[in-house]
């Protein structure tokens, strides 16, 4: 066998021996919040005109800003913890007249480790079990889709803010 053929055969064997890594390209795991209002009969998608900041409470002065003063939202996605059964989120709203309202959201969930391959980074999927708020800025918040995974097309929570007077 010629050295050229041997080299070609060796290269083909090496290429065939390598496995393909099937790590998902879109591998964000986050809870998507949809902003809604009620038209008297059913839920209707809405847009928040106030500016919204959201922090997750981590304790010991290590709270983390997740959303920074965004206006004109109809939906947004926030990452959740994988170490606590309940995440505490602080929602701070400010309208055009600089009136501020702060609400607290408590998101209960179970966390499940998700393993694709040793070549892929580890992730946690979540199952939302309950959600409640202190009802200062938020009228209602409900679970629409409890399963949180890589699918970012799902709206997991429907949030209804109180009307400003």
Short mmCIF file of C-alpha atoms in Angstrom, two decimals:
data_model
loop_
_atom_site.label_atom_id
_atom_site.label_comp_id
_atom_site.label_asym_id
_atom_site.label_seq_id
_atom_site.Cartn_x
_atom_site.Cartn_y
_atom_site.Cartn_z
CA UNK A 1 0.00 0.00 0.00
CA UNK A 2 1.37 3.40 -0.94
CA UNK A 3 2.07 5.98 1.80
CA UNK A 4 -0.52 8.27 0.21
CA UNK A 5 -3.27 5.61 0.45
CA UNK A 6 -2.20 4.72 3.98
CA UNK A 7 -2.40 8.38 4.99
CA UNK A 8 -5.79 8.77 3.34
CA UNK A 9 -7.10 5.62 5.02
CA UNK A 10 -5.80 6.76 8.42
CA UNK A 11 -7.41 10.20 8.03
CA UNK A 12 -10.73 8.62 7.04
CA UNK A 13 -10.59 6.29 10.06
CA UNK A 14 -9.88 9.20 12.41
CA UNK A 15 -12.76 11.26 11.04
CA UNK A 16 -15.12 8.31 11.34
CA UNK A 17 -13.95 7.60 14.91
CA UNK A 18 -14.74 11.10 16.17
CA UNK A 19 -18.20 11.48 17.61
CA UNK A 20 -20.27 14.53 16.89
CA UNK A 21 -21.12 16.73 19.85
CA UNK A 22 -24.82 17.48 19.98
CA UNK A 23 -24.88 20.32 22.51
CA UNK A 24 -27.89 22.56 21.91
CA UNK A 25 -27.04 25.92 20.43
CA UNK A 26 -29.96 27.66 22.14
CA UNK A 27 -29.28 26.49 25.67
CA UNK A 28 -30.72 29.30 27.79
CA UNK A 29 -32.99 28.20 30.60
CA UNK A 30 -35.09 31.16 31.78
CA UNK A 31 -38.63 31.94 32.88
CA UNK A 32 -40.48 34.07 30.31
CA UNK A 33 -42.95 36.59 31.72
CA UNK A 34 -45.72 37.87 29.46
CA UNK A 35 -47.50 41.12 30.27
CA UNK A 36 -51.26 40.90 29.93
CA UNK A 37 -54.43 42.80 30.64
CA UNK A 38 -58.05 41.64 30.69
CA UNK A 39 -60.55 43.03 28.23
CA UNK A 40 -63.43 41.91 30.44
CA UNK A 41 -63.69 38.52 28.77
CA UNK A 42 -60.21 37.15 28.15
CA UNK A 43 -56.51 37.88 28.54
CA UNK A 44 -54.97 40.21 25.99
CA UNK A 45 -51.25 40.81 25.48
CA UNK A 46 -50.23 44.23 26.75
CA UNK A 47 -47.19 46.53 26.82
CA UNK A 48 -45.85 47.98 30.04
CA UNK A 49 -45.35 51.75 29.72
CA UNK A 50 -43.58 52.13 33.08
CA UNK A 51 -39.85 51.50 33.51
CA UNK A 52 -39.13 48.17 35.18
CA UNK A 53 -36.16 47.03 37.24
CA UNK A 54 -35.99 43.50 38.65
CA UNK A 55 -33.59 42.18 41.28
CA UNK A 56 -33.23 38.65 42.60
CA UNK A 57 -32.65 38.50 46.36
CA UNK A 58 -29.58 36.41 47.12
CA UNK A 59 -29.03 37.55 50.71
CA UNK A 60 -26.09 39.04 52.59
CA UNK A 61 -26.09 42.12 50.34
CA UNK A 62 -25.49 40.10 47.16
CA UNK A 63 -28.76 40.88 45.38
CA UNK A 64 -28.41 40.84 41.60
CA UNK A 65 -29.99 43.22 39.08
CA UNK A 66 -31.62 41.15 36.33
CA UNK A 67 -33.53 43.81 34.41
CA UNK A 68 -32.38 47.42 34.30
CA UNK A 69 -35.01 50.14 33.78
CA UNK A 70 -36.57 48.80 30.58
CA UNK A 71 -39.65 50.55 29.16
CA UNK A 72 -42.15 49.29 26.58
CA UNK A 73 -41.97 45.61 27.50
CA UNK A 74 -44.53 43.07 26.36
CA UNK A 75 -42.49 40.13 27.66
CA UNK A 76 -39.13 39.42 29.26
CA UNK A 77 -37.10 36.42 30.40
CA UNK A 78 -35.32 36.05 33.74
CA UNK A 79 -32.93 33.36 34.88
CA UNK A 80 -33.81 31.50 38.06
CA UNK A 81 -31.64 29.96 40.74
CA UNK A 82 -30.96 26.26 40.94
CA UNK A 83 -30.04 26.21 44.61
CA UNK A 84 -33.22 27.42 46.32
CA UNK A 85 -36.79 26.10 46.14
CA UNK A 86 -38.19 29.68 46.17
CA UNK A 87 -36.76 32.67 44.31
CA UNK A 88 -37.56 36.13 45.67
CA UNK A 89 -37.70 38.85 43.02
CA UNK A 90 -38.08 42.58 43.62
CA UNK A 91 -40.05 44.41 40.89
CA UNK A 92 -39.53 48.19 40.91
CA UNK A 93 -41.74 50.25 38.58
CA UNK A 94 -41.43 53.95 37.84
CA UNK A 95 -43.91 55.83 35.65
CA UNK A 96 -43.41 59.01 33.61
CA UNK A 97 -44.38 61.12 36.65
CA UNK A 98 -41.64 59.37 38.65
CA UNK A 99 -44.16 57.60 40.89
CA UNK A 100 -42.49 54.43 42.15
CA UNK A 101 -44.01 51.16 43.21
CA UNK A 102 -42.15 48.15 44.54
CA UNK A 103 -43.59 44.64 44.54
CA UNK A 104 -42.11 41.32 45.59
CA UNK A 105 -42.66 38.09 43.65
CA UNK A 106 -42.09 34.67 45.21
CA UNK A 107 -41.52 31.94 42.62
CA UNK A 108 -41.61 28.36 43.94
CA UNK A 109 -40.09 25.63 41.79
CA UNK A 110 -38.38 22.29 41.67
CA UNK A 111 -35.01 21.99 39.96
CA UNK A 112 -33.91 19.02 37.87
CA UNK A 113 -30.33 18.61 36.62
CA UNK A 114 -30.26 18.19 32.85
CA UNK A 115 -27.39 16.25 31.29
CA UNK A 116 -26.74 16.14 27.54
CA UNK A 117 -23.12 15.04 27.27
CA UNK A 118 -19.82 15.37 29.12
CA UNK A 119 -18.86 17.80 26.34
CA UNK A 120 -21.80 20.12 27.11
CA UNK A 121 -22.17 22.47 30.06
CA UNK A 122 -24.52 21.39 32.85
CA UNK A 123 -27.98 22.97 33.08
CA UNK A 124 -31.00 22.76 35.33
CA UNK A 125 -34.56 22.55 34.11
CA UNK A 126 -37.33 23.79 36.41
CA UNK A 127 -40.94 23.01 37.19
CA UNK A 128 -42.88 26.01 38.51
CA UNK A 129 -45.11 24.98 41.41
CA UNK A 130 -46.45 28.31 42.73
CA UNK A 131 -46.15 32.07 42.29
CA UNK A 132 -47.41 34.92 44.43
CA UNK A 133 -46.77 38.62 44.88
CA UNK A 134 -47.30 41.34 47.48
CA UNK A 135 -49.86 43.01 45.12
CA UNK A 136 -48.53 46.55 45.30
CA UNK A 137 -47.82 46.95 41.56
CA UNK A 138 -48.99 43.54 40.39
CA UNK A 139 -52.68 42.75 40.24
CA UNK A 140 -52.29 39.05 39.39
CA UNK A 141 -49.54 36.69 38.32
CA UNK A 142 -50.34 33.16 37.18
CA UNK A 143 -48.47 30.12 35.91
CA UNK A 144 -49.27 29.53 32.24
CA UNK A 145 -46.61 26.89 31.44
CA UNK A 146 -44.90 25.25 34.45
CA UNK A 147 -42.13 23.43 32.55
CA UNK A 148 -39.01 25.62 32.09
CA UNK A 149 -36.40 24.24 29.70
CA UNK A 150 -34.58 25.36 26.55
CA UNK A 151 -37.84 26.31 24.79
CA UNK A 152 -37.93 30.12 24.95
CA UNK A 153 -41.09 30.35 22.82
CA UNK A 154 -43.21 29.45 25.87
CA UNK A 155 -44.63 32.15 28.14
CA UNK A 156 -44.31 30.62 31.60
CA UNK A 157 -45.96 33.36 33.67
CA UNK A 158 -48.73 35.82 32.84
CA UNK A 159 -48.41 39.02 34.81
CA UNK A 160 -51.11 41.70 35.13
CA UNK A 161 -49.94 45.04 36.51
CA UNK A 162 -52.37 47.35 38.29
CA UNK A 163 -53.60 50.36 36.31
CA UNK A 164 -52.04 53.67 37.36
CA UNK A 165 -54.42 56.41 38.42
#
